[in-house]
Structure formats: structure tokens, C-alpha cells
CSV table of C-alpha atoms and ligand atoms in Angstrom, one decimal:
chain,number,residue,atom,x,y,z
A,1,UNK,CA,101.7,74.0,155.9
A,2,UNK,CA,105.3,75.2,156.3
A,3,UNK,CA,107.9,73.2,154.5
A,4,UNK,CA,111.5,73.3,155.3
A,5,UNK,CA,114.4,71.9,153.3
A,6,UNK,CA,114.5,68.9,155.6
A,7,UNK,CA,110.9,68.0,154.7
A,8,UNK,CA,111.8,67.4,151.1
A,9,UNK,CA,112.4,63.7,150.3
A,10,UNK,CA,115.3,63.1,148.1
A,11,UNK,CA,115.8,60.0,145.9
A,12,UNK,CA,119.1,60.2,144.0
A,13,UNK,CA,119.9,58.7,140.6
A,14,UNK,CA,122.1,55.6,140.7
A,15,UNK,CA,124.1,56.7,137.6
A,16,UNK,CA,124.4,60.3,136.7
A,17,UNK,CA,124.0,61.1,132.9
A,18,UNK,CA,126.4,64.0,133.3
A,19,UNK,CA,129.4,62.4,131.7
A,20,UNK,CA,127.4,61.9,128.4
A,21,UNK,CA,126.8,65.6,128.0
A,22,UNK,CA,128.8,67.8,125.6
A,23,UNK,CA,129.1,71.0,127.5
A,24,UNK,CA,131.0,72.7,124.7
A,25,UNK,CA,127.9,72.5,122.5
A,26,UNK,CA,124.7,73.1,124.5
A,27,UNK,CA,121.5,73.6,122.7
A,28,UNK,CA,118.7,75.3,124.6
A,29,UNK,CA,116.2,73.0,126.2
A,30,UNK,CA,117.5,69.7,124.7
A,31,UNK,CA,118.9,68.0,127.7
A,32,UNK,CA,117.7,67.7,131.3
A,33,UNK,CA,119.6,67.3,134.5
A,34,UNK,CA,119.6,64.2,136.6
A,35,UNK,CA,116.9,65.2,139.0
A,36,UNK,CA,113.4,66.9,139.1
A,37,UNK,CA,111.2,68.1,141.9
A,38,UNK,CA,107.5,67.2,142.1
A,39,UNK,CA,104.9,68.3,144.6
A,40,UNK,CA,101.2,67.5,144.4
A,41,UNK,CA,98.2,69.4,145.6
A,42,UNK,CA,95.2,67.4,146.7
A,43,UNK,CA,92.3,67.8,149.2
A,44,UNK,CA,93.0,71.5,149.5
A,45,UNK,CA,96.7,71.2,150.5
A,46,UNK,CA,100.2,70.8,149.2
A,47,UNK,CA,101.8,67.4,149.9
A,48,UNK,CA,105.4,66.6,150.6
A,49,UNK,CA,107.8,67.8,147.9
A,50,UNK,CA,109.9,65.1,146.4
A,51,UNK,CA,113.2,65.3,144.5
A,52,UNK,CA,113.7,62.2,142.3
A,53,UNK,CA,115.4,61.1,139.2
A,54,UNK,CA,114.2,62.9,136.0
A,55,UNK,CA,111.5,60.5,134.6
A,56,UNK,CA,108.5,60.3,132.3
A,57,UNK,CA,105.1,60.8,133.8
A,58,UNK,CA,102.2,58.4,133.6
A,59,UNK,CA,98.9,60.3,133.2
A,60,UNK,CA,95.3,59.4,132.3
A,61,UNK,CA,94.3,60.7,128.9
A,62,UNK,CA,91.5,62.5,130.7
A,63,UNK,CA,93.9,64.6,132.7
A,64,UNK,CA,92.3,68.0,132.7
A,65,UNK,CA,95.2,70.2,131.6
A,66,UNK,CA,95.4,68.2,128.3
A,67,UNK,CA,92.0,69.5,127.5
A,68,UNK,CA,91.4,72.8,129.2
A,69,UNK,CA,94.9,74.2,129.6
A,70,UNK,CA,95.2,75.1,133.3
A,71,UNK,CA,99.0,75.2,132.9
A,72,UNK,CA,101.5,77.8,134.0
A,73,UNK,CA,105.3,78.0,134.2
A,74,UNK,CA,108.3,80.1,135.1
A,75,UNK,CA,111.8,80.5,133.8
A,76,UNK,CA,114.8,81.2,136.1
A,77,UNK,CA,118.6,80.8,135.7
A,78,UNK,CA,121.3,79.6,138.0
A,79,UNK,CA,124.8,80.7,137.2
A,80,UNK,CA,128.2,79.3,138.3
A,81,UNK,CA,129.8,81.8,140.8
A,82,UNK,CA,133.5,82.6,141.1
A,83,UNK,CA,134.1,79.6,143.5
A,84,UNK,CA,131.9,77.3,141.5
A,85,UNK,CA,128.9,77.9,143.8
A,86,UNK,CA,125.4,78.0,142.2
A,87,UNK,CA,123.9,81.6,142.1
A,88,UNK,CA,120.2,81.8,141.4
A,89,UNK,CA,119.0,85.1,139.9
A,90,UNK,CA,115.9,86.7,141.7
A,91,UNK,CA,113.9,83.5,142.2
A,92,UNK,CA,111.6,85.1,144.8
A,93,UNK,CA,110.4,87.4,142.0
A,94,UNK,CA,109.5,84.4,139.9
A,95,UNK,CA,107.8,82.8,142.8
A,96,UNK,CA,105.6,85.9,143.3
A,97,UNK,CA,104.8,86.0,139.6
A,98,UNK,CA,104.0,82.3,139.5
A,99,UNK,CA,101.4,82.8,142.2
A,100,UNK,CA,99.9,85.7,140.3
A,101,UNK,CA,99.6,83.4,137.3
A,102,UNK,CA,98.1,80.7,139.5
A,103,UNK,CA,95.4,83.0,140.9
A,104,UNK,CA,94.3,84.2,137.5
A,105,UNK,CA,94.2,80.6,136.2
A,106,UNK,CA,92.2,79.3,139.3
A,107,UNK,CA,95.2,77.3,140.5
A,108,UNK,CA,96.4,77.1,144.1
A,109,UNK,CA,99.2,79.4,145.2
A,110,UNK,CA,102.4,77.7,146.2
A,111,UNK,CA,104.1,78.5,149.5
A,112,UNK,CA,107.4,80.3,149.3
A,113,UNK,CA,109.2,77.4,151.1
A,114,UNK,CA,108.2,74.7,148.6
A,115,UNK,CA,109.1,76.9,145.7
A,116,UNK,CA,112.3,78.4,147.0
A,117,UNK,CA,113.7,75.7,149.3
A,118,UNK,CA,112.7,73.0,146.7
A,119,UNK,CA,114.5,74.9,144.0
A,120,UNK,CA,117.6,75.4,146.1
A,121,UNK,CA,117.8,71.8,147.1
A,122,UNK,CA,117.4,70.7,143.5
A,123,UNK,CA,120.0,73.0,142.2
A,124,UNK,CA,122.4,72.1,145.0
A,125,UNK,CA,122.0,68.4,144.1
A,126,UNK,CA,122.5,69.0,140.4
A,127,UNK,CA,125.1,71.8,140.7
A,128,UNK,CA,127.5,70.0,138.4
A,129,UNK,CA,125.0,70.5,135.6
A,130,UNK,CA,125.6,74.3,135.7
A,131,UNK,CA,127.8,75.0,132.7
A,132,UNK,CA,130.8,77.3,133.5
A,133,UNK,CA,131.5,79.3,130.4
A,134,UNK,CA,130.4,82.9,129.7
A,135,UNK,CA,126.8,83.2,128.5
A,136,UNK,CA,125.8,79.8,129.9
A,137,UNK,CA,123.7,78.9,132.8
A,138,UNK,CA,121.4,76.2,134.2
A,139,UNK,CA,117.9,77.1,133.0
A,140,UNK,CA,115.2,76.3,135.6
A,141,UNK,CA,111.7,75.5,134.6
A,142,UNK,CA,109.1,75.4,137.4
A,143,UNK,CA,105.6,74.6,136.2
A,144,UNK,CA,102.1,73.6,137.4
A,145,UNK,CA,99.4,71.7,135.7
A,146,UNK,CA,95.8,70.6,136.7
A,147,UNK,CA,95.7,66.8,137.1
A,148,UNK,CA,92.1,65.9,137.8
A,149,UNK,CA,91.0,62.9,135.7
A,150,UNK,CA,87.8,64.5,134.5
A,151,UNK,CA,86.8,65.8,131.1
A,152,UNK,CA,83.9,67.9,132.3
A,153,UNK,CA,84.6,71.6,132.2
A,154,UNK,CA,85.3,72.8,135.7
A,155,UNK,CA,88.2,74.2,137.7
A,156,UNK,CA,90.4,71.3,138.8
A,157,UNK,CA,91.0,70.3,142.4
A,158,UNK,CA,94.3,68.3,141.9
A,159,UNK,CA,97.5,69.9,140.7
A,160,UNK,CA,101.1,69.0,140.2
A,161,UNK,CA,103.9,71.4,140.7
A,162,UNK,CA,107.3,70.4,139.1
A,163,UNK,CA,110.7,71.8,138.5
A,164,UNK,CA,113.1,70.5,135.8
A,165,UNK,CA,116.4,72.1,134.9
A,166,UNK,CA,118.4,72.2,131.7
A,167,UNK,CA,121.9,73.4,130.9
A,168,UNK,CA,121.7,76.4,128.5
A,169,UNK,CA,124.0,78.3,126.2
A,170,UNK,CA,123.2,81.6,124.4
A,171,UNK,CA,119.6,81.8,123.2
A,172,UNK,CA,120.1,83.9,120.1
A,173,UNK,CA,123.5,83.8,118.3
A,174,UNK,CA,122.9,87.1,116.5
A,175,UNK,CA,120.7,90.2,116.6
A,176,UNK,CA,117.0,89.3,115.9
A,177,UNK,CA,114.8,90.5,113.0
A,178,UNK,CA,111.4,91.5,114.3
A,179,UNK,CA,108.0,91.6,112.5
A,180,UNK,CA,105.6,94.1,114.0
A,181,UNK,CA,102.3,92.2,114.2
A,182,UNK,CA,99.1,94.2,113.8
A,183,UNK,CA,96.7,91.4,112.6
A,184,UNK,CA,96.9,88.7,115.3
A,185,UNK,CA,96.7,89.7,119.0
A,186,UNK,CA,98.5,88.4,122.0
A,187,UNK,CA,96.8,90.1,124.9
A,188,UNK,CA,94.1,92.6,125.9
A,189,UNK,CA,92.9,94.1,129.2
A,190,UNK,CA,91.1,91.5,131.2
A,191,UNK,CA,92.9,88.7,129.5
A,192,UNK,CA,95.9,86.6,130.7
A,193,UNK,CA,98.7,88.6,129.0
A,194,UNK,CA,100.4,89.3,132.4
A,195,UNK,CA,100.5,85.6,133.3
A,196,UNK,CA,103.1,83.0,132.2
A,197,UNK,CA,100.2,80.7,131.1
A,198,UNK,CA,100.9,78.0,128.6
A,199,UNK,CA,98.0,79.2,126.5
A,200,UNK,CA,99.8,82.5,125.8
A,201,UNK,CA,102.3,80.5,123.9
A,202,UNK,CA,99.9,78.1,122.3
A,203,UNK,CA,98.1,80.9,120.6
A,204,UNK,CA,101.3,82.5,119.4
A,205,UNK,CA,102.6,79.5,117.5
A,206,UNK,CA,100.6,80.0,114.3
A,207,UNK,CA,101.4,83.7,113.8
A,208,UNK,CA,105.1,83.0,114.7
A,209,UNK,CA,105.3,80.2,112.2
A,210,UNK,CA,103.9,82.5,109.5
A,211,UNK,CA,106.5,85.2,110.1
A,212,UNK,CA,109.3,82.6,110.4
A,213,UNK,CA,108.4,81.5,106.9
A,214,UNK,CA,108.9,85.1,105.8
A,215,UNK,CA,112.4,85.1,107.3
A,216,UNK,CA,111.8,86.9,110.6
A,217,UNK,CA,112.8,85.6,114.1
A,218,UNK,CA,110.1,87.0,116.4
A,219,UNK,CA,106.9,89.0,116.6
A,220,UNK,CA,106.5,92.4,118.3
A,221,UNK,CA,102.9,92.3,119.4
A,222,UNK,CA,100.7,95.4,119.4
A,223,UNK,CA,97.6,96.1,121.5
A,224,UNK,CA,94.3,94.3,120.9
A,225,UNK,CA,92.1,97.4,120.1
A,226,UNK,CA,94.0,99.8,117.9
A,227,UNK,CA,96.8,97.4,116.9
A,228,UNK,CA,99.4,100.2,117.1
A,229,UNK,CA,100.7,100.3,120.7
A,230,UNK,CA,103.7,98.0,121.1
A,231,UNK,CA,103.5,95.4,123.9
A,232,UNK,CA,106.3,92.8,123.9
A,233,UNK,CA,108.3,90.3,121.8
A,234,UNK,CA,107.6,86.5,121.8
A,235,UNK,CA,109.4,85.6,125.1
A,236,UNK,CA,110.8,89.1,125.9
A,237,UNK,CA,110.0,92.5,127.0
A,238,UNK,CA,111.1,95.3,124.7
A,239,UNK,CA,113.1,98.5,125.1
A,240,UNK,CA,113.8,101.3,122.6
A,241,UNK,CA,116.5,104.0,122.9
A,242,UNK,CA,115.1,107.1,121.2
A,243,UNK,CA,117.4,110.1,121.4
A,244,UNK,CA,118.8,109.9,124.9
A,245,UNK,CA,115.7,108.3,126.4
A,246,UNK,CA,115.1,104.6,127.1
A,247,UNK,CA,111.4,103.7,126.6
A,248,UNK,CA,109.6,100.5,127.4
A,249,UNK,CA,105.8,99.9,127.3
A,250,UNK,CA,104.2,100.2,130.8
A,251,UNK,CA,102.6,97.2,132.3
A,252,UNK,CA,99.6,98.7,134.0
A,253,UNK,CA,97.0,97.2,131.7
A,254,UNK,CA,97.9,93.6,132.6
A,255,UNK,CA,98.6,92.9,129.0
A,256,UNK,CA,102.4,92.5,129.3
A,257,UNK,CA,104.4,90.0,131.3
A,258,UNK,CA,106.2,91.8,134.0
A,259,UNK,CA,109.7,90.5,133.3
A,260,UNK,CA,112.2,90.1,136.0
A,261,UNK,CA,114.9,91.1,133.5
A,262,UNK,CA,112.8,94.1,132.6
A,263,UNK,CA,112.6,95.1,136.2
A,264,UNK,CA,116.4,94.6,136.6
A,265,UNK,CA,117.1,96.6,133.5
A,266,UNK,CA,114.9,99.5,134.7
A,267,UNK,CA,116.7,99.5,138.1
A,268,UNK,CA,120.1,99.6,136.5
A,269,UNK,CA,119.2,102.3,134.1
A,270,UNK,CA,117.7,104.5,136.8
A,271,UNK,CA,120.7,104.0,139.0
A,272,UNK,CA,123.0,105.1,136.2
A,273,UNK,CA,120.9,108.3,136.0
A,274,UNK,CA,119.6,107.6,132.5
A,275,UNK,CA,116.3,109.0,131.3
A,276,UNK,CA,113.8,106.2,131.5
A,277,UNK,CA,110.1,106.1,130.5
A,278,UNK,CA,107.5,103.4,131.1
A,279,UNK,CA,104.5,104.4,128.9
A,280,UNK,CA,102.4,103.7,125.9
A,281,UNK,CA,104.5,103.7,122.8
A,282,UNK,CA,103.1,103.5,119.3
A,283,UNK,CA,104.7,101.9,116.3
A,284,UNK,CA,104.2,105.2,114.5
A,285,UNK,CA,106.3,107.0,117.1
A,286,UNK,CA,109.1,104.5,116.7
A,287,UNK,CA,108.9,104.8,112.9
A,288,UNK,CA,109.0,108.6,113.2
A,289,UNK,CA,112.0,108.4,115.4
A,290,UNK,CA,113.7,106.1,112.9
A,291,UNK,CA,113.1,108.5,110.1
A,292,UNK,CA,114.5,111.3,112.1
A,293,UNK,CA,117.6,109.2,112.9
A,294,UNK,CA,116.7,109.1,116.6
A,295,UNK,CA,116.1,105.4,117.0
A,296,UNK,CA,119.5,104.4,118.4
A,297,UNK,CA,118.9,100.9,119.9
A,298,UNK,CA,116.1,98.4,120.4
A,299,UNK,CA,116.4,95.2,122.4
A,300,UNK,CA,114.5,92.5,124.1
A,301,UNK,CA,115.0,91.4,127.7
A,302,UNK,CA,114.3,88.0,129.2
A,303,UNK,CA,115.8,85.3,131.3
A,304,UNK,CA,116.5,83.0,128.4
A,305,UNK,CA,118.1,85.6,126.1
A,306,UNK,CA,119.2,88.2,128.7
A,307,UNK,CA,119.6,91.2,126.4
A,308,UNK,CA,118.8,90.4,122.8
A,309,UNK,CA,119.7,93.2,120.3
A,310,UNK,CA,117.2,93.8,117.5
A,311,UNK,CA,118.7,94.0,114.0
A,312,UNK,CA,115.6,95.3,112.3
A,313,UNK,CA,111.9,96.0,112.8
A,314,UNK,CA,109.5,95.4,109.9
A,315,UNK,CA,106.1,97.2,110.0
A,316,UNK,CA,103.9,96.7,106.9
A,317,UNK,CA,106.3,97.3,104.0
A,318,UNK,CA,108.9,99.4,105.9
A,319,UNK,CA,112.0,97.8,107.4
A,320,UNK,CA,113.8,99.8,110.0
A,321,UNK,CA,117.4,98.8,110.1
A,322,UNK,CA,119.1,99.5,113.5
A,323,UNK,CA,122.8,100.7,113.6
A,324,UNK,CA,125.5,98.1,114.2
A,325,UNK,CA,125.2,96.6,117.7
A,326,UNK,CA,128.9,97.3,118.6
A,327,UNK,CA,128.0,101.0,118.8
A,328,UNK,CA,125.2,100.5,121.3
A,329,UNK,CA,126.1,101.9,124.7
A,330,UNK,CA,122.9,101.1,126.6
A,331,UNK,CA,122.3,97.5,125.6
A,332,UNK,CA,126.0,96.6,125.9
A,333,UNK,CA,126.3,98.3,129.3
A,334,UNK,CA,123.2,96.3,130.5
A,335,UNK,CA,124.4,93.0,129.2
A,336,UNK,CA,127.8,93.4,130.8
A,337,UNK,CA,126.4,94.7,134.1
A,338,UNK,CA,123.8,92.0,134.4
A,339,UNK,CA,126.3,89.3,133.6
A,340,UNK,CA,128.7,90.6,136.3
A,341,UNK,CA,125.9,90.5,138.9
A,342,UNK,CA,124.6,87.1,137.8
A,343,UNK,CA,128.0,85.4,137.8
A,344,UNK,CA,128.9,87.0,141.2
A,345,UNK,CA,131.8,89.1,139.8
A,346,UNK,CA,130.6,92.3,141.5
A,347,UNK,CA,128.9,93.1,144.8
A,348,UNK,CA,125.2,92.2,144.7
A,349,UNK,CA,124.0,95.6,146.0
A,350,UNK,CA,120.3,94.8,145.1
A,351,UNK,CA,120.1,91.4,146.8
A,352,UNK,CA,119.2,89.8,143.6
A,353,UNK,CA,121.4,86.7,143.9
A,354,UNK,CA,120.3,83.7,146.0
A,355,UNK,CA,122.8,81.0,146.9
A,356,UNK,CA,121.6,77.5,146.5
B,401,PLP,C1,109.0,85.1,130.5
B,401,PLP,C2,108.6,86.1,129.6
B,401,PLP,C3,109.2,87.4,129.5
B,401,PLP,C4,110.5,87.7,130.2
B,401,PLP,O1,110.4,87.6,131.6
B,401,PLP,P1,111.7,87.4,132.5
B,401,PLP,O2,111.2,87.4,133.9
B,401,PLP,O3,112.6,88.6,132.3
B,401,PLP,O4,112.4,86.2,132.0
B,401,PLP,C5,108.7,88.4,128.7
B,401,PLP,N1,107.6,88.1,128.0
B,401,PLP,C6,106.9,87.0,128.0
B,401,PLP,C7,105.7,86.8,127.3
B,401,PLP,C8,107.4,85.9,128.8
B,401,PLP,O5,106.7,84.8,128.9
């Protein structure tokens, strides 16, 4: 089936909730825009996508994703351009990744048209929900769940794809303190670490709650066998500047989420002619670099947080304190350059920005 924007049925709200929103004080993920998109999959095919008022769902308690977790999602942002137009950052990369997650979770792939044209139509309709100040955007959450009403264990046959959107401010207000986790494991080869599956987050809640009690913000996960090769942080990929080289863990073992921000950062660094390495990186190597005074910067990358500087890394009883963020050339360059591209302030030479 090929869907075009004209195939999407649109039912608008009678009264927008927009005037009730305090855009000067937006908390991440607390309020949702007027409309949502929903598209169901049944009898082996995708049905007509519908945009309708944001509303609660009615589901049987036997709905399969409640029990067996066939659930995946994406995270994308739309920014307000110089003339107020919505600019969506690299949504086709999210669409491709969504389908990789879908295949691994035995869920149907979604055609590009439904995902991209649906997204564009939804953003266009709710464009006044995109906040306009620096460091703000409209966060876009596409997701898919299995909706068979059946509690026997089998792969589902019915699915719902939905998109909701939420005005978003800065994710972290200050540099994050990180706990290097070598007891609990996030991902291992053959698993689902490379997918944006709900289960990856479900399993992380307990270990994250434990380290928050100890005063840390997020976990840096290590590999599932030796517990010493760093993978990624909570919702972000991770970069280290050691000496004059920028190093990030490689993604070839399918244990790390291939971030769109990660990919953008790598492209920008290579363009600038910086030394960049994607490879296995052990926590011991990071600790040695720290001791030698060579650990210059460490930061997370992700759609929600953009570039999130790391204040400190704690591994067992050693805390590595990073230098003050103001002095970091790489992270600050990336943050500024990414923002300029996303808000449409410079030419989009990479074709990363899609107009709604
Ligand atoms: C979403 C996500 C990221 C960041 O990916 P982006 O495409 O840059 O937003 C990194 N790690 C995990 C586990 C994620 O779920």
C-alpha cells in the first residue's frame, strides 16, 4: 500500500488546549499537543492513518503488549525555523531505525509514507505547539504496540502505530554525574540492545533507581561478558575526548543503539578534520587517561538531551572529575553547530532537515 498525505484522515479538535500551556516553563514529557496520529495493522496490512484529537485509548486487559512487551518507539524533534516554519531533524533515519526495531521484535515494518507523511501532517497541524526559545523543540514520539486480545504466548497479528508530540525544554539543566555499572547488564550480542524496544528501558529502571538513591543521574553501561567495555548511557550514546582524539564505542555488536545524534556528531567531527575513533573502549583505559590528565571531555548524545556534558564518572570507589564545561572545545562546538543546523540558522549541507 502506498499512502500519500491526502489519504490521511484528519479530525481536528474543537477547542485547542494551546492557550492553557505555559511555554516559559516547559517540563519534559508532561503535556501533549492537541492531535495524535494512529494507524492500525490488521490482516497483514496497514490501514488508513488517522489524525485525531489526543485522547485516551480503550483496550482489553488481555491486549498482548501489556503482557509480553512487543512495544517499540522512536524520539525525534521538530524545531521552529527562522520564519516560524517547523523543521524536523533527520526523521527518515528514525523511520529506518524504527523498522529495524520492528523486525527484531517480530512486528510489521511501517512504510515510509505513513511514517514520514503522517509525521509531517501532524506537525503541520500542531505547529503552534513548537516552542520558540533556544534549547526548546517539539518532541515527537512515534511508537508501535501489539494489540491482539490474547494472552497465549505467540507473535501478535494486530498492531497499532501512533505518534504523539510534546513541547520540550532542556532535558538536563546541568552536567550529569555518571555511575559506571559493572553489575547489571543492559545488552549483549544477540540481544535487543540496538533496538528502541520498551523492554530495554523496563529492565533499566531498577539499576537506575539504585544509583539515583546514591546521588548519580545516569548509568554508563558496560558489556555483558567482561563488564569493562563501555557501551552507552541511559538514553544517550557516549563520547570521550582523550588527548586530541574523540572516541566513541563502535556499534558493530548490535549492543548499542545507533543514535541519530551520534551519527550527526561523527559526521561533524570528521568534517572538521578531528581525530575520531569508533572502537571498543574499556573503563580502565578511561581511568588511565584520567590519571594521566588526558581525559579532556566526556559527553552523552541523544535527541532529548542533544549534547549532555558529563560532570563526573564514578567507577567502584574512584570518581573522575571532568574539567569545567566552559573550557570544552569539542562538546561546545558540537552543541552550537547542531543547534544552528536544527533551527535552520545555517545552510543544511547534509540534508538533515525536513520541512513539515
Ligand atoms: C534513543 C536512544 C539514544 C539516542 O539516540 P538518538 O537517535 O540520538 O536520539 C541512545 N541510546 C539509547 C538507549 C536510546 O534509546
